[in-house]
mmCIF file of N, CA, C and O in Angstrom:
data_model
loop_
_atom_site.group_PDB
_atom_site.id
_atom_site.type_symbol
_atom_site.label_atom_id
_atom_site.label_comp_id
_atom_site.label_asym_id
_atom_site.label_seq_id
_atom_site.Cartn_x
_atom_site.Cartn_y
_atom_site.Cartn_z
ATOM 1 N N UNK A 1 -90.443 102.257 -181.139
ATOM 2 C CA UNK A 1 -91.553 103.586 -181.223
ATOM 3 C C UNK A 1 -91.011 104.550 -181.108
ATOM 4 O O UNK A 1 -89.828 105.510 -180.796
ATOM 5 N N UNK A 2 -90.760 105.553 -182.264
ATOM 6 C CA UNK A 2 -90.578 106.661 -181.974
ATOM 7 C C UNK A 2 -91.438 108.062 -181.478
ATOM 8 O O UNK A 2 -92.207 107.590 -181.903
ATOM 9 N N UNK A 3 -91.075 109.132 -181.144
ATOM 10 C CA UNK A 3 -91.809 109.815 -180.748
ATOM 11 C C UNK A 3 -91.261 110.940 -181.200
ATOM 12 O O UNK A 3 -89.367 111.677 -180.927
ATOM 13 N N UNK A 4 -91.854 111.779 -181.742
ATOM 14 C CA UNK A 4 -91.223 113.588 -182.337
ATOM 15 C C UNK A 4 -89.282 112.719 -183.333
ATOM 16 O O UNK A 4 -88.532 113.873 -183.623
ATOM 17 N N UNK A 5 -90.086 112.165 -184.126
ATOM 18 C CA UNK A 5 -88.823 111.168 -185.057
ATOM 19 C C UNK A 5 -87.583 110.715 -184.547
ATOM 20 O O UNK A 5 -87.047 111.042 -185.488
ATOM 21 N N UNK A 6 -88.247 110.349 -183.219
ATOM 22 C CA UNK A 6 -86.795 110.485 -182.624
ATOM 23 C C UNK A 6 -87.394 108.642 -181.762
ATOM 24 O O UNK A 6 -88.584 108.406 -181.088
ATOM 25 N N UNK A 7 -86.064 107.808 -182.059
ATOM 26 C CA UNK A 7 -86.118 106.811 -180.994
ATOM 27 C C UNK A 7 -86.488 106.734 -180.299
ATOM 28 O O UNK A 7 -85.629 106.779 -179.264
ATOM 29 N N UNK A 8 -87.386 106.225 -179.265
ATOM 30 C CA UNK A 8 -87.463 106.266 -178.251
ATOM 31 C C UNK A 8 -87.560 105.054 -176.951
ATOM 32 O O UNK A 8 -87.320 104.457 -176.437
ATOM 33 N N UNK A 9 -88.492 103.825 -178.131
ATOM 34 C CA UNK A 9 -88.124 102.364 -177.632
ATOM 35 C C UNK A 9 -89.145 101.583 -178.748
ATOM 36 O O UNK A 9 -88.995 101.379 -179.549
ATOM 37 N N UNK A 10 -87.696 100.202 -177.666
ATOM 38 C CA UNK A 10 -88.038 99.493 -179.625
ATOM 39 C C UNK A 10 -87.511 98.034 -178.307
ATOM 40 O O UNK A 10 -86.922 97.733 -178.133
ATOM 41 N N UNK A 11 -88.263 97.455 -179.245
ATOM 42 C CA UNK A 11 -88.838 95.837 -178.518
ATOM 43 C C UNK A 11 -88.866 94.787 -179.669
ATOM 44 O O UNK A 11 -88.865 95.111 -180.856
ATOM 45 N N UNK A 12 -88.180 93.759 -179.622
ATOM 46 C CA UNK A 12 -87.757 92.830 -180.912
ATOM 47 C C UNK A 12 -87.931 90.921 -179.743
ATOM 48 O O UNK A 12 -87.405 91.337 -178.796
ATOM 49 N N UNK A 13 -88.262 90.579 -181.036
ATOM 50 C CA UNK A 13 -88.569 89.608 -180.376
ATOM 51 C C UNK A 13 -87.642 87.796 -181.416
ATOM 52 O O UNK A 13 -87.471 88.522 -182.507
ATOM 53 N N UNK A 14 -86.795 86.657 -180.611
ATOM 54 C CA UNK A 14 -85.905 86.301 -180.895
ATOM 55 C C UNK A 14 -86.373 84.939 -180.463
ATOM 56 O O UNK A 14 -86.006 84.868 -179.223
ATOM 57 N N UNK A 15 -85.162 84.354 -181.337
ATOM 58 C CA UNK A 15 -85.179 82.865 -181.493
ATOM 59 C C UNK A 15 -83.513 83.003 -180.696
ATOM 60 O O UNK A 15 -83.034 82.302 -181.542
ATOM 61 N N UNK A 16 -83.658 82.243 -178.817
ATOM 62 C CA UNK A 16 -81.993 81.698 -178.879
ATOM 63 C C UNK A 16 -82.140 80.700 -178.872
ATOM 64 O O UNK A 16 -83.843 79.432 -177.802
ATOM 65 N N UNK A 17 -80.684 79.735 -178.205
ATOM 66 C CA UNK A 17 -80.284 78.249 -178.218
ATOM 67 C C UNK A 17 -81.459 78.379 -176.460
ATOM 68 O O UNK A 17 -80.939 79.143 -175.861
ATOM 69 N N UNK A 18 -82.107 77.124 -176.262
ATOM 70 C CA UNK A 18 -82.686 76.515 -175.581
ATOM 71 C C UNK A 18 -82.143 77.059 -173.964
ATOM 72 O O UNK A 18 -82.641 78.110 -172.650
ATOM 73 N N UNK A 19 -80.404 76.641 -173.898
ATOM 74 C CA UNK A 19 -79.972 77.180 -172.345
ATOM 75 C C UNK A 19 -79.452 77.875 -171.782
ATOM 76 O O UNK A 19 -78.253 78.108 -171.116
ATOM 77 N N UNK A 20 -79.652 78.854 -172.824
ATOM 78 C CA UNK A 20 -79.904 80.200 -172.761
ATOM 79 C C UNK A 20 -80.481 80.320 -170.963
ATOM 80 O O UNK A 20 -80.698 80.704 -171.241
ATOM 81 N N UNK A 21 -79.434 82.238 -170.611
ATOM 82 C CA UNK A 21 -80.027 82.941 -169.947
ATOM 83 C C UNK A 21 -80.483 84.087 -170.181
ATOM 84 O O UNK A 21 -79.920 84.444 -171.360
ATOM 85 N N UNK A 22 -81.064 84.677 -169.660
ATOM 86 C CA UNK A 22 -81.380 85.793 -170.104
ATOM 87 C C UNK A 22 -80.057 86.792 -170.107
ATOM 88 O O UNK A 22 -79.939 88.065 -171.139
ATOM 89 N N UNK A 23 -79.424 86.891 -169.464
ATOM 90 C CA UNK A 23 -78.063 87.723 -169.460
ATOM 91 C C UNK A 23 -77.393 86.957 -170.145
ATOM 92 O O UNK A 23 -76.569 88.273 -171.364
ATOM 93 N N UNK A 24 -76.730 86.070 -170.623
ATOM 94 C CA UNK A 24 -76.538 85.919 -172.379
ATOM 95 C C UNK A 24 -77.189 86.776 -173.295
ATOM 96 O O UNK A 24 -76.523 86.884 -174.595
ATOM 97 N N UNK A 25 -78.697 86.346 -173.183
ATOM 98 C CA UNK A 25 -79.138 86.632 -174.369
ATOM 99 C C UNK A 25 -78.891 88.560 -174.806
ATOM 100 O O UNK A 25 -77.954 89.125 -175.412
ATOM 101 N N UNK A 26 -78.856 88.968 -173.339
ATOM 102 C CA UNK A 26 -78.474 90.508 -173.366
ATOM 103 C C UNK A 26 -77.363 91.430 -173.640
ATOM 104 O O UNK A 26 -77.092 92.779 -174.106
ATOM 105 N N UNK A 27 -76.600 90.555 -173.637
ATOM 106 C CA UNK A 27 -74.760 91.125 -173.717
ATOM 107 C C UNK A 27 -74.783 90.799 -176.068
ATOM 108 O O UNK A 27 -74.010 92.117 -175.935
ATOM 109 N N UNK A 28 -75.868 90.459 -176.410
ATOM 110 C CA UNK A 28 -76.182 90.694 -178.072
ATOM 111 C C UNK A 28 -76.509 92.850 -178.525
ATOM 112 O O UNK A 28 -77.282 92.383 -179.267
ATOM 113 N N UNK A 29 -77.350 93.196 -176.996
ATOM 114 C CA UNK A 29 -77.899 93.821 -176.930
ATOM 115 C C UNK A 29 -77.566 95.622 -176.387
ATOM 116 O O UNK A 29 -76.808 94.774 -175.182
ATOM 117 N N UNK A 30 -77.611 96.732 -176.755
ATOM 118 C CA UNK A 30 -77.444 97.993 -175.935
ATOM 119 C C UNK A 30 -78.771 98.060 -175.160
ATOM 120 O O UNK A 30 -79.486 97.289 -175.228
ATOM 121 N N UNK A 31 -78.285 98.774 -173.952
ATOM 122 C CA UNK A 31 -78.815 99.261 -173.336
ATOM 123 C C UNK A 31 -78.797 99.030 -172.104
ATOM 124 O O UNK A 31 -80.421 98.432 -171.528
ATOM 125 N N UNK A 32 -77.936 97.826 -171.855
ATOM 126 C CA UNK A 32 -78.335 96.986 -170.937
ATOM 127 C C UNK A 32 -77.605 96.569 -169.757
ATOM 128 O O UNK A 32 -77.606 95.285 -168.993
ATOM 129 N N UNK A 33 -76.866 97.869 -169.550
ATOM 130 C CA UNK A 33 -76.106 98.394 -169.089
ATOM 131 C C UNK A 33 -75.765 98.183 -167.645
ATOM 132 O O UNK A 33 -77.549 98.587 -166.960
ATOM 133 N N UNK A 34 -75.507 97.789 -166.642
ATOM 134 C CA UNK A 34 -75.249 97.925 -164.462
ATOM 135 C C UNK A 34 -76.476 97.486 -164.719
ATOM 136 O O UNK A 34 -77.837 96.812 -163.703
ATOM 137 N N UNK A 35 -77.188 95.944 -165.621
ATOM 138 C CA UNK A 35 -78.376 94.811 -165.064
ATOM 139 C C UNK A 35 -78.321 93.992 -164.171
ATOM 140 O O UNK A 35 -77.106 93.847 -163.401
ATOM 141 N N UNK A 36 -78.854 93.598 -164.019
ATOM 142 C CA UNK A 36 -79.446 92.739 -162.580
ATOM 143 C C UNK A 36 -80.331 91.595 -163.954
ATOM 144 O O UNK A 36 -81.367 91.498 -163.826
ATOM 145 N N UNK A 37 -79.924 90.345 -162.891
ATOM 146 C CA UNK A 37 -80.566 89.492 -163.560
ATOM 147 C C UNK A 37 -81.327 87.847 -162.646
ATOM 148 O O UNK A 37 -80.992 88.582 -161.074
ATOM 149 N N UNK A 38 -82.469 87.678 -162.698
ATOM 150 C CA UNK A 38 -83.878 87.879 -161.679
ATOM 151 C C UNK A 38 -82.957 86.206 -161.277
ATOM 152 O O UNK A 38 -82.425 85.137 -162.097
ATOM 153 N N UNK A 39 -83.021 85.493 -160.225
ATOM 154 C CA UNK A 39 -82.673 84.908 -159.480
ATOM 155 C C UNK A 39 -83.092 83.098 -160.348
ATOM 156 O O UNK A 39 -82.629 82.011 -160.511
ATOM 157 N N UNK A 40 -84.400 83.227 -160.625
ATOM 158 C CA UNK A 40 -84.523 82.208 -162.014
ATOM 159 C C UNK A 40 -83.724 82.319 -163.858
ATOM 160 O O UNK A 40 -83.934 81.980 -164.017
ATOM 161 N N UNK A 41 -82.729 83.606 -163.456
ATOM 162 C CA UNK A 41 -81.879 83.355 -164.791
ATOM 163 C C UNK A 41 -83.080 83.626 -166.425
ATOM 164 O O UNK A 41 -82.503 83.569 -167.515
ATOM 165 N N UNK A 42 -84.464 84.060 -166.287
ATOM 166 C CA UNK A 42 -85.267 83.846 -167.477
ATOM 167 C C UNK A 42 -85.357 85.490 -167.331
ATOM 168 O O UNK A 42 -85.835 85.680 -168.593
ATOM 169 N N UNK A 43 -85.059 86.168 -166.840
ATOM 170 C CA UNK A 43 -84.597 87.763 -167.296
ATOM 171 C C UNK A 43 -84.155 88.201 -166.410
ATOM 172 O O UNK A 43 -83.176 88.223 -165.052
ATOM 173 N N UNK A 44 -83.906 89.300 -167.264
ATOM 174 C CA UNK A 44 -82.368 90.571 -166.815
ATOM 175 C C UNK A 44 -83.467 91.667 -167.309
ATOM 176 O O UNK A 44 -83.586 92.507 -167.912
ATOM 177 N N UNK A 45 -82.885 92.872 -167.051
ATOM 178 C CA UNK A 45 -83.235 94.219 -166.513
ATOM 179 C C UNK A 45 -82.192 95.128 -166.353
ATOM 180 O O UNK A 45 -80.914 94.763 -165.285
ATOM 181 N N UNK A 46 -82.497 96.153 -166.170
ATOM 182 C CA UNK A 46 -82.080 97.027 -166.445
ATOM 183 C C UNK A 46 -82.518 98.806 -166.488
ATOM 184 O O UNK A 46 -83.821 98.307 -166.469
ATOM 185 N N UNK A 47 -82.265 99.589 -166.355
ATOM 186 C CA UNK A 47 -82.788 101.032 -166.231
ATOM 187 C C UNK A 47 -82.483 101.120 -167.630
ATOM 188 O O UNK A 47 -84.325 102.171 -167.727
ATOM 189 N N UNK A 48 -82.576 100.743 -168.611
ATOM 190 C CA UNK A 48 -83.175 101.400 -169.916
ATOM 191 C C UNK A 48 -82.709 99.682 -170.936
ATOM 192 O O UNK A 48 -83.192 100.082 -171.976
ATOM 193 N N UNK A 49 -83.158 98.404 -170.422
ATOM 194 C CA UNK A 49 -83.553 98.087 -171.564
ATOM 195 C C UNK A 49 -83.382 96.168 -170.299
ATOM 196 O O UNK A 49 -82.765 96.263 -169.128
ATOM 197 N N UNK A 50 -84.161 95.346 -170.977
ATOM 198 C CA UNK A 50 -84.447 93.977 -170.073
ATOM 199 C C UNK A 50 -85.100 92.705 -171.402
ATOM 200 O O UNK A 50 -84.846 92.595 -172.329
ATOM 201 N N UNK A 51 -84.577 91.457 -170.609
ATOM 202 C CA UNK A 51 -84.634 90.603 -171.562
ATOM 203 C C UNK A 51 -85.432 89.869 -170.670
ATOM 204 O O UNK A 51 -85.069 89.254 -169.852
ATOM 205 N N UNK A 52 -86.411 88.638 -171.804
ATOM 206 C CA UNK A 52 -86.895 87.641 -170.644
ATOM 207 C C UNK A 52 -87.496 86.652 -171.366
ATOM 208 O O UNK A 52 -87.107 86.582 -172.645
ATOM 209 N N UNK A 53 -87.437 85.144 -170.755
ATOM 210 C CA UNK A 53 -87.056 83.816 -171.532
ATOM 211 C C UNK A 53 -88.496 83.801 -171.470
ATOM 212 O O UNK A 53 -88.993 83.497 -170.453
ATOM 213 N N UNK A 54 -88.990 83.519 -172.962
ATOM 214 C CA UNK A 54 -90.508 82.547 -171.832
ATOM 215 C C UNK A 54 -90.094 81.328 -171.911
ATOM 216 O O UNK A 54 -89.351 81.015 -171.599
ATOM 217 N N UNK A 55 -91.252 80.974 -171.387
ATOM 218 C CA UNK A 55 -91.167 79.113 -170.890
ATOM 219 C C UNK A 55 -91.593 78.450 -171.353
ATOM 220 O O UNK A 55 -91.216 78.777 -172.434
ATOM 221 N N UNK A 56 -91.088 77.136 -170.514
ATOM 222 C CA UNK A 56 -90.947 75.988 -171.888
ATOM 223 C C UNK A 56 -91.951 75.663 -172.249
ATOM 224 O O UNK A 56 -91.652 75.006 -173.528
ATOM 225 N N UNK A 57 -92.899 75.538 -171.734
ATOM 226 C CA UNK A 57 -94.019 75.908 -173.159
ATOM 227 C C UNK A 57 -94.304 76.418 -174.099
ATOM 228 O O UNK A 57 -94.810 76.445 -175.176
ATOM 229 N N UNK A 58 -93.261 76.550 -174.581
ATOM 230 C CA UNK A 58 -92.822 78.161 -175.788
ATOM 231 C C UNK A 58 -92.881 77.382 -176.793
ATOM 232 O O UNK A 58 -91.405 77.231 -176.913
ATOM 233 N N UNK A 59 -93.200 77.275 -177.902
ATOM 234 C CA UNK A 59 -92.489 76.098 -178.651
ATOM 235 C C UNK A 59 -92.897 76.732 -179.906
ATOM 236 O O UNK A 59 -93.715 76.864 -180.470
ATOM 237 N N UNK A 60 -92.550 76.117 -180.860
ATOM 238 C CA UNK A 60 -92.444 76.893 -182.855
ATOM 239 C C UNK A 60 -91.768 75.412 -183.538
ATOM 240 O O UNK A 60 -90.420 74.859 -183.114
ATOM 241 N N UNK A 61 -92.393 74.492 -184.447
ATOM 242 C CA UNK A 61 -91.808 73.389 -185.213
ATOM 243 C C UNK A 61 -91.156 74.346 -186.007
ATOM 244 O O UNK A 61 -89.658 73.817 -186.338
ATOM 245 N N UNK A 62 -91.229 75.927 -185.661
ATOM 246 C CA UNK A 62 -89.052 76.034 -187.262
ATOM 247 C C UNK A 62 -88.589 76.924 -186.309
ATOM 248 O O UNK A 62 -87.407 77.035 -186.601
ATOM 249 N N UNK A 63 -88.397 76.823 -184.839
ATOM 250 C CA UNK A 63 -87.027 76.564 -184.091
ATOM 251 C C UNK A 63 -87.481 75.175 -182.817
ATOM 252 O O UNK A 63 -87.515 75.948 -181.985
ATOM 253 N N UNK A 64 -86.473 74.566 -183.468
ATOM 254 C CA UNK A 64 -86.456 73.479 -182.733
ATOM 255 C C UNK A 64 -85.197 73.613 -181.698
ATOM 256 O O UNK A 64 -84.368 74.022 -182.271
ATOM 257 N N UNK A 65 -85.812 73.178 -180.307
ATOM 258 C CA UNK A 65 -84.693 73.838 -179.613
ATOM 259 C C UNK A 65 -84.272 74.765 -178.943
ATOM 260 O O UNK A 65 -83.150 75.356 -179.215
ATOM 261 N N UNK A 66 -85.370 75.791 -179.772
ATOM 262 C CA UNK A 66 -84.660 77.263 -178.799
ATOM 263 C C UNK A 66 -86.343 77.639 -178.087
ATOM 264 O O UNK A 66 -87.116 77.622 -178.535
ATOM 265 N N UNK A 67 -85.674 79.464 -177.469
ATOM 266 C CA UNK A 67 -86.557 79.059 -176.873
ATOM 267 C C UNK A 67 -85.867 80.802 -176.944
ATOM 268 O O UNK A 67 -85.827 81.786 -177.714
ATOM 269 N N UNK A 68 -87.767 81.441 -177.342
ATOM 270 C CA UNK A 68 -88.397 82.445 -177.189
ATOM 271 C C UNK A 68 -88.020 83.935 -176.457
ATOM 272 O O UNK A 68 -88.249 83.258 -175.386
ATOM 273 N N UNK A 69 -87.839 85.152 -176.661
ATOM 274 C CA UNK A 69 -86.851 86.405 -175.741
ATOM 275 C C UNK A 69 -87.692 87.048 -176.497
ATOM 276 O O UNK A 69 -87.962 86.699 -177.737
ATOM 277 N N UNK A 70 -88.177 87.561 -175.210
ATOM 278 C CA UNK A 70 -89.007 89.279 -175.657
ATOM 279 C C UNK A 70 -87.544 90.717 -174.989
ATOM 280 O O UNK A 70 -86.610 90.315 -173.939
ATOM 281 N N UNK A 71 -87.398 91.362 -176.226
ATOM 282 C CA UNK A 71 -86.010 92.547 -174.951
ATOM 283 C C UNK A 71 -86.817 93.620 -175.855
ATOM 284 O O UNK A 71 -87.470 93.855 -176.550
ATOM 285 N N UNK A 72 -86.428 94.823 -174.820
ATOM 286 C CA UNK A 72 -86.701 95.468 -174.375
ATOM 287 C C UNK A 72 -86.201 96.598 -174.881
ATOM 288 O O UNK A 72 -84.934 96.745 -173.718
ATOM 289 N N UNK A 73 -85.911 98.090 -175.154
ATOM 290 C CA UNK A 73 -84.642 99.497 -175.011
ATOM 291 C C UNK A 73 -85.156 100.284 -174.970
ATOM 292 O O UNK A 73 -86.462 100.405 -176.052
ATOM 293 N N UNK A 74 -84.682 101.473 -174.280
ATOM 294 C CA UNK A 74 -85.229 102.449 -174.251
ATOM 295 C C UNK A 74 -84.187 103.430 -174.797
ATOM 296 O O UNK A 74 -83.400 103.171 -174.017
ATOM 297 N N UNK A 75 -84.439 104.353 -175.520
ATOM 298 C CA UNK A 75 -83.965 105.070 -175.951
ATOM 299 C C UNK A 75 -84.003 106.669 -175.692
ATOM 300 O O UNK A 75 -82.888 107.509 -176.141
ATOM 301 N N UNK A 76 -85.230 106.824 -175.299
ATOM 302 C CA UNK A 76 -85.451 108.380 -174.578
ATOM 303 C C UNK A 76 -84.427 108.674 -173.638
ATOM 304 O O UNK A 76 -84.171 107.670 -172.465
ATOM 305 N N UNK A 77 -84.081 109.484 -174.078
ATOM 306 C CA UNK A 77 -82.787 110.382 -172.904
ATOM 307 C C UNK A 77 -83.297 110.560 -171.996
ATOM 308 O O UNK A 77 -84.532 111.626 -171.557
ATOM 309 N N UNK A 78 -82.708 110.350 -170.956
ATOM 310 C CA UNK A 78 -83.476 111.425 -169.572
ATOM 311 C C UNK A 78 -84.119 110.180 -168.537
ATOM 312 O O UNK A 78 -84.589 110.131 -168.268
ATOM 313 N N UNK A 79 -84.441 108.744 -169.574
ATOM 314 C CA UNK A 79 -84.919 107.595 -168.828
ATOM 315 C C UNK A 79 -84.432 106.754 -168.101
ATOM 316 O O UNK A 79 -83.827 106.336 -168.795
ATOM 317 N N UNK A 80 -84.185 106.380 -166.882
ATOM 318 C CA UNK A 80 -83.653 104.971 -166.866
ATOM 319 C C UNK A 80 -84.832 104.645 -165.330
ATOM 320 O O UNK A 80 -84.774 105.475 -164.737
ATOM 321 N N UNK A 81 -85.196 103.644 -165.430
ATOM 322 C CA UNK A 81 -86.269 102.801 -164.544
ATOM 323 C C UNK A 81 -85.777 101.705 -163.962
ATOM 324 O O UNK A 81 -86.589 101.315 -165.091
ATOM 325 N N UNK A 82 -85.504 100.968 -162.799
ATOM 326 C CA UNK A 82 -84.780 99.499 -163.465
ATOM 327 C C UNK A 82 -85.842 98.469 -162.883
ATOM 328 O O UNK A 82 -86.763 97.858 -163.126
ATOM 329 N N UNK A 83 -87.510 98.893 -162.069
ATOM 330 C CA UNK A 83 -88.374 98.959 -161.482
ATOM 331 C C UNK A 83 -89.092 98.504 -162.586
ATOM 332 O O UNK A 83 -90.062 97.364 -162.516
ATOM 333 N N UNK A 84 -89.669 99.939 -162.893
ATOM 334 C CA UNK A 84 -90.064 99.896 -164.149
ATOM 335 C C UNK A 84 -90.274 98.333 -164.980
ATOM 336 O O UNK A 84 -90.705 97.757 -165.702
ATOM 337 N N UNK A 85 -88.269 98.366 -165.344
ATOM 338 C CA UNK A 85 -88.391 98.272 -166.287
ATOM 339 C C UNK A 85 -88.395 96.503 -166.219
ATOM 340 O O UNK A 85 -88.961 95.020 -166.913
ATOM 341 N N UNK A 86 -88.106 95.940 -165.233
ATOM 342 C CA UNK A 86 -88.613 94.665 -163.879
ATOM 343 C C UNK A 86 -89.935 94.291 -164.803
ATOM 344 O O UNK A 86 -90.654 93.431 -164.989
ATOM 345 N N UNK A 87 -91.358 95.237 -164.373
ATOM 346 C CA UNK A 87 -92.572 95.209 -164.568
ATOM 347 C C UNK A 87 -92.801 95.267 -165.936
ATOM 348 O O UNK A 87 -93.276 94.062 -165.854
ATOM 349 N N UNK A 88 -92.525 95.382 -167.137
ATOM 350 C CA UNK A 88 -92.289 95.373 -168.117
ATOM 351 C C UNK A 88 -91.864 94.116 -168.684
ATOM 352 O O UNK A 88 -92.735 93.959 -169.438
ATOM 353 N N UNK A 89 -91.373 93.994 -168.814
ATOM 354 C CA UNK A 89 -90.412 92.718 -168.835
ATOM 355 C C UNK A 89 -90.703 91.659 -168.225
ATOM 356 O O UNK A 89 -90.945 90.436 -169.492
ATOM 357 N N UNK A 90 -91.655 91.408 -167.584
ATOM 358 C CA UNK A 90 -92.235 90.347 -166.544
ATOM 359 C C UNK A 90 -94.237 90.259 -167.697
ATOM 360 O O UNK A 90 -93.998 89.447 -168.208
ATOM 361 N N UNK A 91 -94.460 91.497 -167.757
ATOM 362 C CA UNK A 91 -95.412 91.388 -168.772
ATOM 363 C C UNK A 91 -96.086 91.030 -169.988
ATOM 364 O O UNK A 91 -96.742 90.582 -170.685
ATOM 365 N N UNK A 92 -94.494 91.538 -170.578
ATOM 366 C CA UNK A 92 -94.065 91.347 -172.081
ATOM 367 C C UNK A 92 -93.704 89.977 -171.666
ATOM 368 O O UNK A 92 -94.190 89.740 -172.994
ATOM 369 N N UNK A 93 -93.012 89.091 -171.188
ATOM 370 C CA UNK A 93 -92.760 88.006 -171.398
ATOM 371 C C UNK A 93 -93.822 87.217 -171.080
ATOM 372 O O UNK A 93 -94.437 86.284 -172.349
ATOM 373 N N UNK A 94 -94.879 87.488 -171.103
ATOM 374 C CA UNK A 94 -96.124 86.451 -170.153
ATOM 375 C C UNK A 94 -96.767 86.741 -171.688
ATOM 376 O O UNK A 94 -97.501 85.733 -171.715
ATOM 377 N N UNK A 95 -96.917 88.635 -172.067
ATOM 378 C CA UNK A 95 -97.999 87.992 -172.954
ATOM 379 C C UNK A 95 -97.444 87.374 -174.656
ATOM 380 O O UNK A 95 -98.141 87.079 -175.174
ATOM 381 N N UNK A 96 -96.322 87.533 -174.482
ATOM 382 C CA UNK A 96 -95.575 86.616 -175.548
ATOM 383 C C UNK A 96 -95.809 85.157 -175.502
ATOM 384 O O UNK A 96 -95.876 84.385 -176.079
ATOM 385 N N UNK A 97 -95.458 84.349 -173.932
ATOM 386 C CA UNK A 97 -95.942 83.566 -173.710
ATOM 387 C C UNK A 97 -97.564 82.657 -174.270
ATOM 388 O O UNK A 97 -97.847 81.500 -174.638
ATOM 389 N N UNK A 98 -98.171 84.144 -174.304
ATOM 390 C CA UNK A 98 -99.967 84.086 -174.323
ATOM 391 C C UNK A 98 -99.600 83.663 -175.985
ATOM 392 O O UNK A 98 -101.371 84.319 -176.747
ATOM 393 N N UNK A 99 -99.441 84.023 -176.527
ATOM 394 C CA UNK A 99 -99.272 85.018 -178.427
ATOM 395 C C UNK A 99 -99.348 82.968 -179.044
ATOM 396 O O UNK A 99 -98.711 82.470 -179.032
ATOM 397 N N UNK A 100 -100.076 83.606 -180.561
ATOM 398 C CA UNK A 100 -99.168 82.845 -181.360
ATOM 399 C C UNK A 100 -98.229 82.536 -181.955
ATOM 400 O O UNK A 100 -97.840 81.317 -182.810
ATOM 401 N N UNK A 101 -97.325 83.419 -181.689
ATOM 402 C CA UNK A 101 -95.540 82.490 -181.589
ATOM 403 C C UNK A 101 -95.205 82.090 -181.238
ATOM 404 O O UNK A 101 -94.206 80.425 -181.340
ATOM 405 N N UNK A 102 -95.653 80.714 -179.868
ATOM 406 C CA UNK A 102 -95.609 79.665 -178.944
ATOM 407 C C UNK A 102 -96.385 79.118 -179.715
ATOM 408 O O UNK A 102 -98.021 78.995 -179.043
ATOM 409 N N UNK A 103 -96.430 77.688 -180.131
ATOM 410 C CA UNK A 103 -97.232 76.981 -180.476
ATOM 411 C C UNK A 103 -97.800 76.183 -179.733
ATOM 412 O O UNK A 103 -97.228 75.626 -178.806
#
């Protein structure tokens, strides 16, 4: 999403190997500095980035043995809120689980 012609927020849906955890996936994306991994290893979040791993029921015949991940990145200057990113990635991942991407 652009605001005043500048990239402010980016979201990505991507399939990764089922055995990965959210911290491993976060290493491929910027805006994840100083993040925290949730106890269940499905969520990783920092003040400006987050990764969520969909539930085991999220399957796709096009991506066998993979899980769908949601990635959020905030580029707006002066915006950093780890609590808000945690809440947002939980909601975003839940929405992905309910989406048509999960068959």
